[in-house]
Coordinates of C-alpha atoms and ligand atoms in Angstrom, one line a residue:
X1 CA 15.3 7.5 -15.5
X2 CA 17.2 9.5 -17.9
X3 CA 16.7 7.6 -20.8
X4 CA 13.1 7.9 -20.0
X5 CA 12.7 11.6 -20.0
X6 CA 15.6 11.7 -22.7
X7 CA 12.8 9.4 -24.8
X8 CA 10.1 12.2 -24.3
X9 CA 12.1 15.1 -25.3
X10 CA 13.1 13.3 -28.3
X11 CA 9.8 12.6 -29.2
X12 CA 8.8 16.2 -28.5
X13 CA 7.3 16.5 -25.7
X14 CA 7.9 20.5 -24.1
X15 CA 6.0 20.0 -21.0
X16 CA 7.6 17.5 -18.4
X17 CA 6.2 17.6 -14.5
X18 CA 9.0 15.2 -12.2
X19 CA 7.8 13.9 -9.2
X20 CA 10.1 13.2 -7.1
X21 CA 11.8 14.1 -3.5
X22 CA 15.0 13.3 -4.9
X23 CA 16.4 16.4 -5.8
X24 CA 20.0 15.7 -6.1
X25 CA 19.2 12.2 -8.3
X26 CA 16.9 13.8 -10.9
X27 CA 19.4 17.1 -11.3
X28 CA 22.1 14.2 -12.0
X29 CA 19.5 11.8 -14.6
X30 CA 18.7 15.1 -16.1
X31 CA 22.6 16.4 -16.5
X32 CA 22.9 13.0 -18.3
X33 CA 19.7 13.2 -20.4
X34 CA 21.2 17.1 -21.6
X35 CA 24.4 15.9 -22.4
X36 CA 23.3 12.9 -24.3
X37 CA 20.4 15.0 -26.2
X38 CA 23.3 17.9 -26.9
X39 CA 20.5 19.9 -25.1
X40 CA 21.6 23.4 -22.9
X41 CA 20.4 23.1 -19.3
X42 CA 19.1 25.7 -16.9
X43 CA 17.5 25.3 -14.0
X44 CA 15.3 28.1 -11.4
X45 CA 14.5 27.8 -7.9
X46 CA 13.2 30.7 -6.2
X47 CA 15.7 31.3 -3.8
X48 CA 19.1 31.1 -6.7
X49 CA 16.7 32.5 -9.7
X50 CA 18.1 30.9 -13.1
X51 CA 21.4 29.4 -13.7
X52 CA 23.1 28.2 -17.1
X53 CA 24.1 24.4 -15.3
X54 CA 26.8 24.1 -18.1
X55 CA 28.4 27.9 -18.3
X56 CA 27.8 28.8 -14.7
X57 CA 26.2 31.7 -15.6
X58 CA 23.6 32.8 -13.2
X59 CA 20.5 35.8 -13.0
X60 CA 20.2 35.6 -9.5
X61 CA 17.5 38.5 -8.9
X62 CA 15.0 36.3 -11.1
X63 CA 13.3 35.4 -8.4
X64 CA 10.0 35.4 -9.5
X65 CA 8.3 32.6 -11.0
X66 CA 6.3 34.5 -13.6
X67 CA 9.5 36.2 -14.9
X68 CA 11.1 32.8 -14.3
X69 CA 8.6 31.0 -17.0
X70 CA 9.1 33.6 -19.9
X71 CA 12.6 33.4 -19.4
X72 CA 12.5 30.4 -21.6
X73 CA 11.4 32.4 -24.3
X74 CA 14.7 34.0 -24.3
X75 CA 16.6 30.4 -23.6
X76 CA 18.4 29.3 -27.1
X77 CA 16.7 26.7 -28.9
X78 CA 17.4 22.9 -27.8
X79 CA 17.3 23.9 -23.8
X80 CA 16.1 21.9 -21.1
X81 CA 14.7 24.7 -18.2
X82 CA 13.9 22.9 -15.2
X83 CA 11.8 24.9 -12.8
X84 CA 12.1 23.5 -9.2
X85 CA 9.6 23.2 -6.6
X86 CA 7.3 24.8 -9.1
X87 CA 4.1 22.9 -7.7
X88 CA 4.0 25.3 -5.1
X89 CA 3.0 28.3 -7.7
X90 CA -0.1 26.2 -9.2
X91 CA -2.3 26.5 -6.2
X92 CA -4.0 23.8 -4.2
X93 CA -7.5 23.5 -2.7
X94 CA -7.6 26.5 -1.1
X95 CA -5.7 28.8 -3.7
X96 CA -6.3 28.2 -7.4
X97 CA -3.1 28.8 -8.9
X98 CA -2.3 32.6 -10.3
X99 CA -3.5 33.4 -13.9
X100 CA -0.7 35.2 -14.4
X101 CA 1.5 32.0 -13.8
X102 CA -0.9 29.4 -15.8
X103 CA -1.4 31.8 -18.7
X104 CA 2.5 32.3 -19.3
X105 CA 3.5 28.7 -19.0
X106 CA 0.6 27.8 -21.7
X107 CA 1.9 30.8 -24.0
X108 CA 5.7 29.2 -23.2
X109 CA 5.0 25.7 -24.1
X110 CA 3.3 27.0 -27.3
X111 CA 6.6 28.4 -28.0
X112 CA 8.7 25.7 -26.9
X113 CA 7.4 22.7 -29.2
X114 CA 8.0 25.2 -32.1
X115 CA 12.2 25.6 -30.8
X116 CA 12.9 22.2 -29.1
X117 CA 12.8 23.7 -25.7
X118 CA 11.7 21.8 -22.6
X119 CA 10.1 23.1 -19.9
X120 CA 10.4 20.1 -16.8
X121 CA 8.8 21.1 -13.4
X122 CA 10.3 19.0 -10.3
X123 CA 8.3 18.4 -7.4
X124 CA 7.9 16.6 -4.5
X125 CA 4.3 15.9 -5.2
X126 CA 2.1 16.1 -8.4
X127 CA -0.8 19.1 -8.1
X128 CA -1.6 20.4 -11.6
X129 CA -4.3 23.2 -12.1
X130 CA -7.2 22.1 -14.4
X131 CA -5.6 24.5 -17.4
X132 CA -2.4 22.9 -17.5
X133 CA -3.3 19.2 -16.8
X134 CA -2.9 18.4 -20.5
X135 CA -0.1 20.8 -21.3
X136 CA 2.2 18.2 -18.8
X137 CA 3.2 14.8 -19.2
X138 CA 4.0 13.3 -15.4
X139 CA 6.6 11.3 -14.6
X140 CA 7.3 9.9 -11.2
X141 CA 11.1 8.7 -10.5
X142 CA 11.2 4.9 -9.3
X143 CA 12.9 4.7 -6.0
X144 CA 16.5 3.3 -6.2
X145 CA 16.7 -0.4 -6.7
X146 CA 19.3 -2.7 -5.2
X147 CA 21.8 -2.2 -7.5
X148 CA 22.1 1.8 -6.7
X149 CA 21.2 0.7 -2.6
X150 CA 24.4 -1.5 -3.3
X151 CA 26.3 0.7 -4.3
X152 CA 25.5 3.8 -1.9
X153 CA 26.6 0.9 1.0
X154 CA 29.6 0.0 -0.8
X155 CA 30.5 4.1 -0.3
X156 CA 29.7 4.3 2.5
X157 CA 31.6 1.3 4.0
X158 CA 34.7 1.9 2.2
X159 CA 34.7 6.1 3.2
X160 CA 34.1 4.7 6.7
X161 CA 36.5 1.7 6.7
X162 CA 34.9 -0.8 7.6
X163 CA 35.4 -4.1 6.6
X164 CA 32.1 -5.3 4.5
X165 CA 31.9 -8.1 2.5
X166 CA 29.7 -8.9 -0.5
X167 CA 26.9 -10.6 1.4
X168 CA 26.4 -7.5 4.2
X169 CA 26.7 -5.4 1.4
X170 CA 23.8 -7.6 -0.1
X171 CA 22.0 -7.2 3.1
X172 CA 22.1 -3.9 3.9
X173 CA 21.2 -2.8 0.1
X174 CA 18.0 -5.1 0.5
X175 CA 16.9 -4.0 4.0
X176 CA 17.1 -0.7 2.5
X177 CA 14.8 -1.4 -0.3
X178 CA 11.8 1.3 -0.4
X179 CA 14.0 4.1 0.8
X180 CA 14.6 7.1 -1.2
X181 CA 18.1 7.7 -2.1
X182 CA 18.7 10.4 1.0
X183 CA 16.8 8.3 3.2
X184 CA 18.5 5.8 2.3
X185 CA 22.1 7.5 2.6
X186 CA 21.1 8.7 6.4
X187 CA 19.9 5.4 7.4
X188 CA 23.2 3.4 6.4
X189 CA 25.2 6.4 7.6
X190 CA 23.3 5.8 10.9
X191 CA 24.2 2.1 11.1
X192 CA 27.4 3.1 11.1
X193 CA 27.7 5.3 13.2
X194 CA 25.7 4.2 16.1
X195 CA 26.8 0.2 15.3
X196 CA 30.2 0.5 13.8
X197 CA 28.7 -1.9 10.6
X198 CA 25.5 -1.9 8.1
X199 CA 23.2 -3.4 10.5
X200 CA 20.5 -5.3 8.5
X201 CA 18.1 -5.6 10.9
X202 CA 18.6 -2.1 13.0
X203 CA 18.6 -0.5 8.7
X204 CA 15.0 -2.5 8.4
X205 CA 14.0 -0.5 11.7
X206 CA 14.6 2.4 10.1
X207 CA 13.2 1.8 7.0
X208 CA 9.7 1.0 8.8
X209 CA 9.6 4.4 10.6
X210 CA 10.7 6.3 7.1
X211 CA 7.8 4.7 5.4
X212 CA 5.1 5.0 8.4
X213 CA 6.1 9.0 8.6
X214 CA 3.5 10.1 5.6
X215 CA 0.8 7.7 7.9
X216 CA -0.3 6.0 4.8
X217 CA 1.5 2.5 4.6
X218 CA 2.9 1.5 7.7
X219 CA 5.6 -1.3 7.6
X220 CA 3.9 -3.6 9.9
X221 CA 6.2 -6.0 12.2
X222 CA 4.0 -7.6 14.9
X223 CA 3.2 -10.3 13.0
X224 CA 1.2 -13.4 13.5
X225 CA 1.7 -17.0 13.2
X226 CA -0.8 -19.8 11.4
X227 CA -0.8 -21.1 15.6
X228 CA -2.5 -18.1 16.6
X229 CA -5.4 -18.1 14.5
X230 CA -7.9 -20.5 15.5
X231 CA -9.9 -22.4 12.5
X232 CA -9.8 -21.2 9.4
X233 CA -8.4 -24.2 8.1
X234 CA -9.1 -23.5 4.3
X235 CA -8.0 -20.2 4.4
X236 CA -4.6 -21.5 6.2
X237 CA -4.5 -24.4 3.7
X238 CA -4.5 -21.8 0.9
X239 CA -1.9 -19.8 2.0
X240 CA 0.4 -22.7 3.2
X241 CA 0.3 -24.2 -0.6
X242 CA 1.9 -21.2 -1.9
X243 CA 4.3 -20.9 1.3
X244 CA 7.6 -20.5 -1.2
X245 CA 5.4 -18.5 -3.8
X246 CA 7.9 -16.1 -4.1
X247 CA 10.9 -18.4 -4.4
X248 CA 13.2 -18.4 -7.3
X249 CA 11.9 -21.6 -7.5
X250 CA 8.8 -21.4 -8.0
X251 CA 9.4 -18.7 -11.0
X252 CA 12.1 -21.4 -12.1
X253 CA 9.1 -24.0 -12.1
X254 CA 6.7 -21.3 -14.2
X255 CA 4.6 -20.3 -11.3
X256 CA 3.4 -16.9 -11.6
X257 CA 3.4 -15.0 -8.2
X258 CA -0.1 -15.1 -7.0
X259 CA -1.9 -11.6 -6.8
X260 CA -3.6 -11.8 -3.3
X261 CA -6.9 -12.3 -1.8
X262 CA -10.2 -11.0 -0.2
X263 CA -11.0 -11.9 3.1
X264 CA -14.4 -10.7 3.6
X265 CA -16.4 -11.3 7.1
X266 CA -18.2 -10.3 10.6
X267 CA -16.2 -7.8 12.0
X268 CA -14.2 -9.7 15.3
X269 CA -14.0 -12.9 13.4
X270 CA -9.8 -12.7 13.0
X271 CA -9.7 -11.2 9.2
X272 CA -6.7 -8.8 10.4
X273 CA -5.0 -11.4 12.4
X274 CA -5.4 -13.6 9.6
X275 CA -3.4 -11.1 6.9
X276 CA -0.6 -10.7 9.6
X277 CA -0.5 -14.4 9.4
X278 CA -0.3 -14.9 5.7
X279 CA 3.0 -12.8 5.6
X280 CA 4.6 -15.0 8.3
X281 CA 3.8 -17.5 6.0
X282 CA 4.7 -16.2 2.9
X283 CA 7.8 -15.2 4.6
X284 CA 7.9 -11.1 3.4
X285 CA 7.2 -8.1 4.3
X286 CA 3.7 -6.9 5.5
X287 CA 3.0 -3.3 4.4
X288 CA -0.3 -2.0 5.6
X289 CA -2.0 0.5 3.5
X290 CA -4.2 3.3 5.3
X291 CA -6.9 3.9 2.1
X292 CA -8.7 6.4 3.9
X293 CA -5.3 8.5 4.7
X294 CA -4.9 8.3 1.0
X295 CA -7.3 11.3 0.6
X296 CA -5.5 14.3 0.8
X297 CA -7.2 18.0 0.3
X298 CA -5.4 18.9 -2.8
X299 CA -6.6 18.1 -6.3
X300 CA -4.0 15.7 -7.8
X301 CA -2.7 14.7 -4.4
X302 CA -5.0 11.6 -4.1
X303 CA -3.5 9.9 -7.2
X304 CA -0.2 10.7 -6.1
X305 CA 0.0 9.3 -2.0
X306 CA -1.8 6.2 -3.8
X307 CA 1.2 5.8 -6.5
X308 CA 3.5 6.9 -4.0
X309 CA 2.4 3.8 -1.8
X310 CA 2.5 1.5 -4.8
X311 CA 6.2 2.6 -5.8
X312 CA 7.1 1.8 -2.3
X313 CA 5.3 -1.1 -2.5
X314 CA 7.2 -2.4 -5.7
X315 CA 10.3 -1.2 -4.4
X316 CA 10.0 -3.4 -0.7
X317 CA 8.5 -6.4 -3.3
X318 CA 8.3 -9.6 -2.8
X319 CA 5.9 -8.3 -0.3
X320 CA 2.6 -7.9 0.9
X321 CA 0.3 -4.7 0.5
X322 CA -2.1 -5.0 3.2
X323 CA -5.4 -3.2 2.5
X324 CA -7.7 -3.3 6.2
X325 CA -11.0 -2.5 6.6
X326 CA -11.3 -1.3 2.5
X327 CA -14.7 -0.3 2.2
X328 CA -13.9 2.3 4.6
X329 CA -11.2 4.0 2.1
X330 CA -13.2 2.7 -0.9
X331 CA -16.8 3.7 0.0
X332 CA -16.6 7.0 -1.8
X333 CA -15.7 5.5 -5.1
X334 CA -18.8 4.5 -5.3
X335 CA -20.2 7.8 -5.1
X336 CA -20.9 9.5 -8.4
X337 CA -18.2 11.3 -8.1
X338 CA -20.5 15.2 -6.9
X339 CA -18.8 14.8 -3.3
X340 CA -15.4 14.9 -4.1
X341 CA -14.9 16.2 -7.9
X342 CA -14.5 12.1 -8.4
X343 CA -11.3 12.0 -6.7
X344 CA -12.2 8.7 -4.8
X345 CA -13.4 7.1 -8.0
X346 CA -10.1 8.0 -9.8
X347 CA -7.8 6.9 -7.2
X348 CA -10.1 3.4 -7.0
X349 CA -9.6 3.5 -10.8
X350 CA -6.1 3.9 -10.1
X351 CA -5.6 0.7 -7.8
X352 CA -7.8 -1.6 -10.2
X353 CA -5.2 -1.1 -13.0
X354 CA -2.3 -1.7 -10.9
X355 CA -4.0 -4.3 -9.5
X356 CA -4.3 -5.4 -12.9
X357 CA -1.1 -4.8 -14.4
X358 CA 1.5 -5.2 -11.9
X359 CA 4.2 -6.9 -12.6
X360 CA 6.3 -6.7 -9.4
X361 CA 5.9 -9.2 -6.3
X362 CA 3.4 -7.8 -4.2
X363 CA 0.6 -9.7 -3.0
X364 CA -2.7 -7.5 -1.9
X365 CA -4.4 -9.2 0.8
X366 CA -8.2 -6.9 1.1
X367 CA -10.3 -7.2 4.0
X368 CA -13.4 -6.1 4.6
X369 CA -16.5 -6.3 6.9
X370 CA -18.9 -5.2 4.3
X371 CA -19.7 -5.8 0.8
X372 CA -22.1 -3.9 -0.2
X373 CA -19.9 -0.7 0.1
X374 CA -17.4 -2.5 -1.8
X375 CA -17.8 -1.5 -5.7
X376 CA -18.7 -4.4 -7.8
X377 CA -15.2 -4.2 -10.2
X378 CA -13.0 -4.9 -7.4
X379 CA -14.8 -8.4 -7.3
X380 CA -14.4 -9.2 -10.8
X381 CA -12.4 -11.8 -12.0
X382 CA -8.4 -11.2 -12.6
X383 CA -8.1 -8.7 -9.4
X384 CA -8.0 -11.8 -6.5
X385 CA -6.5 -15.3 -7.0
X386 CA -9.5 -16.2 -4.4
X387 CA -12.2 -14.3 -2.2
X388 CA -12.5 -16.1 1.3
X389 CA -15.5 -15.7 3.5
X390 CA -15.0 -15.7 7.4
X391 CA -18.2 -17.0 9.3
X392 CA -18.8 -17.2 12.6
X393 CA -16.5 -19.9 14.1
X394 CA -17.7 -23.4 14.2
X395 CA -18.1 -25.3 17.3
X396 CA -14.8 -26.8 17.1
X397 CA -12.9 -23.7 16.2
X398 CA -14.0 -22.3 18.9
X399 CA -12.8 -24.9 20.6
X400 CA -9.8 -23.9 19.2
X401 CA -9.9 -20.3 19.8
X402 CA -10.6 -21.1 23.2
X403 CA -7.0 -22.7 24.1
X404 CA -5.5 -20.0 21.8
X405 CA -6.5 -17.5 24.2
X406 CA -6.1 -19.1 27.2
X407 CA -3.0 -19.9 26.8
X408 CA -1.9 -16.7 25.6
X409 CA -2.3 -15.9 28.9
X410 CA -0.7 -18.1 30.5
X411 CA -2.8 -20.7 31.5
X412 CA -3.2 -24.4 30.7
X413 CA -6.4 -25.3 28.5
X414 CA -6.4 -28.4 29.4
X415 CA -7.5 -27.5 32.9
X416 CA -10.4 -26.4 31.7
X417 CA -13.5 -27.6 30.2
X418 CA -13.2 -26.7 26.5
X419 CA -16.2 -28.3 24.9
X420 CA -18.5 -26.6 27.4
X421 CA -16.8 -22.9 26.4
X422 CA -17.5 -24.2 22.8
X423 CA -20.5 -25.0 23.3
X424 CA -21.5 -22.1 25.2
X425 CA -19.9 -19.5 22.9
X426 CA -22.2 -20.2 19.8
X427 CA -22.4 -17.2 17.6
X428 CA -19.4 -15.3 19.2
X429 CA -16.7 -14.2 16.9
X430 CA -12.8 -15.5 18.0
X431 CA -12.5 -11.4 19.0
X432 CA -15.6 -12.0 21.8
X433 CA -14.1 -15.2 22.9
X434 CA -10.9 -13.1 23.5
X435 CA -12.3 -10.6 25.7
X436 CA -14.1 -13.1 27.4
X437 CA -10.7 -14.7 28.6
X438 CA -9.8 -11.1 29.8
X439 CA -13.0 -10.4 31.4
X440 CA -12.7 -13.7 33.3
X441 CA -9.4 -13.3 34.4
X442 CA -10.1 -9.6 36.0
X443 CA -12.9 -11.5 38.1
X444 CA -10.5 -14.1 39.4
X445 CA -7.8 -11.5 39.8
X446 CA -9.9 -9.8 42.0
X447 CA -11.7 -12.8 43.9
X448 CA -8.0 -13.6 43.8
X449 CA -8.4 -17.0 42.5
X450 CA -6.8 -18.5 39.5
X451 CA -8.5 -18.6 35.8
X452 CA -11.5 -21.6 35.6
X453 CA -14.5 -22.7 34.4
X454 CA -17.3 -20.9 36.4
X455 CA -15.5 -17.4 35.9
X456 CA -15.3 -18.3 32.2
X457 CA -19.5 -19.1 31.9
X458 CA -19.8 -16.1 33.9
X459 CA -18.1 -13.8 31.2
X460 CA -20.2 -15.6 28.4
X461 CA -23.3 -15.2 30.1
X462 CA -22.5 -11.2 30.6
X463 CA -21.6 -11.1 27.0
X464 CA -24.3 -10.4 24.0
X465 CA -22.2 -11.6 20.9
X466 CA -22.5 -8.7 18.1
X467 CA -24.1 -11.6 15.9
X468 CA -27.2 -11.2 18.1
X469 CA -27.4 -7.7 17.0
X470 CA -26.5 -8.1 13.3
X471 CA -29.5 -9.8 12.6
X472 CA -30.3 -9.2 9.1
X473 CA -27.1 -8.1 7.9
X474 CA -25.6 -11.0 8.6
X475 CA -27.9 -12.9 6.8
X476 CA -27.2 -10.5 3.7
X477 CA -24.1 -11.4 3.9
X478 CA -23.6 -15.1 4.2
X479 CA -26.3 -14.8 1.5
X480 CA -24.0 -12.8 -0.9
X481 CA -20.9 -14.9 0.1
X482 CA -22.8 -18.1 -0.8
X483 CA -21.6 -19.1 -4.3
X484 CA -19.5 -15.8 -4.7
X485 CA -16.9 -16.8 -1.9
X486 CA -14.7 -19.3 -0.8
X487 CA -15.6 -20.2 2.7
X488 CA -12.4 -19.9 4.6
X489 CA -13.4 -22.7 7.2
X490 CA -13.1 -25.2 5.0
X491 CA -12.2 -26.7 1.5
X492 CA -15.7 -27.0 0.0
X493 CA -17.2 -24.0 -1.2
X494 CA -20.3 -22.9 -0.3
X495 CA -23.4 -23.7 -2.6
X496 CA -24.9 -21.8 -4.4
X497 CA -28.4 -20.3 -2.4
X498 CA -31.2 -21.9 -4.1
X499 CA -29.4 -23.5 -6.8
X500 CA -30.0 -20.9 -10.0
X501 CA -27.8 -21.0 -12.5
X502 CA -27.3 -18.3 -15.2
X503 CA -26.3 -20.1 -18.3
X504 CA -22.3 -20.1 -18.2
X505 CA -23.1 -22.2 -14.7
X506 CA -22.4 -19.1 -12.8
X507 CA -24.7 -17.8 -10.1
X508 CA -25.9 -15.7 -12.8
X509 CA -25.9 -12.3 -11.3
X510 CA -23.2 -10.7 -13.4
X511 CA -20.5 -11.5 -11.2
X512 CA -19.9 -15.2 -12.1
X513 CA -16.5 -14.5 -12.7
X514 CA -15.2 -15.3 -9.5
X515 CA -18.1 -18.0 -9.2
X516 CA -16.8 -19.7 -11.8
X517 CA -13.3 -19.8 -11.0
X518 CA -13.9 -21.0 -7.7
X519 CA -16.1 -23.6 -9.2
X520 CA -13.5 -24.9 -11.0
Ligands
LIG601 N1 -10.0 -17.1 14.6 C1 -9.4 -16.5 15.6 N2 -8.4 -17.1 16.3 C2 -7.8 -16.5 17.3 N3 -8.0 -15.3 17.8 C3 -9.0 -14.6 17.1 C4 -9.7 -15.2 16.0 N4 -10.6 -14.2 15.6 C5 -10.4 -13.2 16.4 N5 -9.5 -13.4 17.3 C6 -9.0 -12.4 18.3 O1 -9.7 -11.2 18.2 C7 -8.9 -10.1 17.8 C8 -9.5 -9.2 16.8 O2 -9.7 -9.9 15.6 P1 -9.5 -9.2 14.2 O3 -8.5 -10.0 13.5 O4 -9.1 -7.8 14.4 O5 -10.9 -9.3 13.5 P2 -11.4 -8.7 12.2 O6 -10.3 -8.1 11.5 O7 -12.1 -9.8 11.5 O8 -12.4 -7.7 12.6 C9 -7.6 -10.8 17.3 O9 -6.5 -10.0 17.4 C10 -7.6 -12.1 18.1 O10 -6.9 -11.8 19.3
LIG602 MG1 -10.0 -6.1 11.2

């Protein structure tokens, strides 16, 4: 990180803004950057005022932050002045920041690219008034990586004496991937103290509850197997290919790691179970990403929970970044932008280029019940390695559904007349077949009999599958997922409604993209 911000002092930059909640980290990286630039360093927080780092020398009643920007007027030339926690005199949604405070960092910064001064704001989230958007450049500091996790467990092992070889030290470092540094330190130190060693698994425990505190990703470990989701077959076929994706293998062999998928469907028809199962599969981490928690009120603070997530993201990588129900976070971005001062827009914006760009491990797998909320750039080509369409379950995977759920609870399926319950259960989604099992079972429970057929038929016949109200919607939508989509029942894609071409073969609608890869 130092060489970073030493890069943008060199090339002149005088207004730096740090994001960060590690304190104690970026005071160090920016020590180093100072020392390496032959810069001066002084930093001001409100409660010490402004201290010389390098002479000691410190104004302690400059408390204000006013007073504390136009002090670097006074700071010699070639000075790094690092004003902590500073976000929290530039306002938020309810408080535009103080004109007194705007105006003299503006006048300041004029100054400083005149006399090689820096003026570097730390803060534990980015919120930047409109008037000094462009006078700061944003940097966010990357979350430790393994080699730093590494070596904060080799400290703490050895201050603790405890016997720790390479490979637990290995362990431990990676299980505490996606920490920050302190969190990171107070987790391991934990381990230690309640277990007497770096506990791997009790560290990932941890870790999950760190990361779920904010209530944006949540580290996600009930997961599912392929056995518990009924049908599906091309969807599960898909996923099982790429089963050592993220191997050293496969990057050995010149695979690329694949960038994630859609699942798109009726609501009930085993989308969600179906992402908990890919990352059994794949074998990583599932991190599930609230978009609509993403929001926050304050200008600026949007864009920053969303590359907040990502960082983590990258850091936990190889992994997967679980986006449920999207259209729900996503449906403002669509909106021109008059509802929220284009907040939603931006922070869509946002995910499409790292979408785009990423380089790290993570694989997005998007659901979603609806598409037309869905903005049409998210389909384009380049963001998914495939878009899956869950229908309704066929005959036989409801079959299959059926004996899922029946014996999840216990029972025998072959006791029972499977075929029939297929048959029966026409336009019911795998989630309706469920709570038929459930609904069943209370009867017999209560007739105290055990689970069989006739209780069954009686909880299908009391049941009006959602389908049955959908009507036309559910038409819409098999009719957009028809040549757009992969179905996720099966192999073949689904043709193409009415057969019209556009002239590159594609459905021609402007989105044959995707059509066209999947034709391929
Ligand atoms: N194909 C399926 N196989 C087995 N169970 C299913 C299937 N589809 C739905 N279910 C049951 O219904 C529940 C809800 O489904 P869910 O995955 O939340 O649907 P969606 O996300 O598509 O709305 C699941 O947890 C599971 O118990
Ligand atoms: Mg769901």
């Amino acid at each position: 990180m130092h060489q970073l911000i030493e890069s943008y002092i060199r090339a002149g930059f005088a207004g730096l803004y740090l994001v960060t909640h590690e304190e104690v980290r970026a005071e160090r990286d920016l020590g180093t950057a100072a020392a390496s630039l032959g810069y001066g360093l002084h930093t001001w927080s409100v409660t010490s005022g402004l201290l010389n780092v390098q002479s000691g020398a410190a104004r302690r009643e400059l408390t204000d932050p006013v007073e504390a920007v136009n002090a670097a007027a006074d700071l010699p030339e070639r000075t790094i002045l690092v004003l902590k926690d500073f976000h929290q005199f530039l306002g938020d949604a309810s408080q535009p920041a103080s004109p007194l405070v705007t105006r003299s960092l503006k006048d300041r910064l004029r100054e400083c690219r005149g006399g090689n001064k820096v003026i570097l704001v730390t803060a534990c989230l980015q919120r930047l008034p409109p008037e000094l958007e462009k006078e700061f450049t944003v940097l966010t500091m990357p979350l430790p990586d393994a080699g730093v996790l590494r070596g904060l467990a080799g400290g703490l092992a050895e201050s603790a004496a405890l016997a720790a070889d390479d490979a637990s030290l290995d362990a431990a470092a990676d299980a505490a991937r996606g920490l920050t540094t302190p969190e990171a330190e107070d987790i391991l130190a934990l381990s230690v103290v309640r277990h007497r060693r770096l506990d791997p698994a009790f560290i990932a425990d941890e870790k999950a509850k760190a990361i779920g505190k904010d209530g944006i990703l949540e580290l996600v470990q009930a997961r599912a197997s392929v056995q518990d989701v009924g049908g599906i077959d091309g969807l599960k076929e898909w996923i099982s290919r790429r089963r050592n994706a993220f191997s050293r293998e496969a990057a050995a062999f010149g695979l690329p790691p694949p960038k994630g998928i859609l699942i798109l469907g009726i609501p009930g028809t085993g989308k969600s179970l179906a992402a908990r199962a890919v990352s059994s599969v794949l074998g990583v981490p599932l991190l599930k990403l609230d978009a609509g928690r993403l929001f926050g009120g304050l200008v600026g603070e949007s864009e920053a929970n969303l590359r907040k997530a990502l960082q983590t993201a990258e850091a936990v990588s190889p992994c997967i970044l679980w986006m449920d129900e999207l259209e729900k976070g996503l449906s403002g971005a669509r909106s021109s932008g008059m509802t929220d001062g284009g907040t939603s827009a931006r922070v869509f914006g946002g995910m499409l280029s790292w979408m785009q760009d990423r380089t790290a491990p993570v694989f997005v797998v998007a659901t979603a019940n609806d598409v037309s909320q869905l903005p049409a750039e998210l389909l384009r080509k380049g963001r998914f390695d495939e878009l899956f369409f869950v229908d309704l379950p066929s005959a036989a995977e409801r079959e299959a559904i059926w004996a899922i759920h029946v014996r999840r609870r216990g029972r025998d399926p072959g006791k029972l007349d499977l075929p029939t319950l297929a048959a029966m259960t026409e336009n019911f989604t795998g989630a309706e077949i469920e709570q038929a099992v459930i609904d069943a079972l209370y009867t017999c429970f209560d007739a105290g009999r055990d689970l069989d057929d006739f209780s069954l038929e009686d909880a299908i016949k009391a049941t009006v599958p959602l389908s049955a109200t959908m009507g036309d919607r559910l038409k819409e939508l098999r009719q957009w997922a028809r040549g757009r989509t992969r179905p996720a029942s099966g192999s073949v894609r689904l043709e193409s409604a009415g057969g019209r071409k556009g002239p590159d073969g594609s459905g021609g609608n402007g989105k044959g993209g995707v059509a066209r890869k999947l034709a391929a």
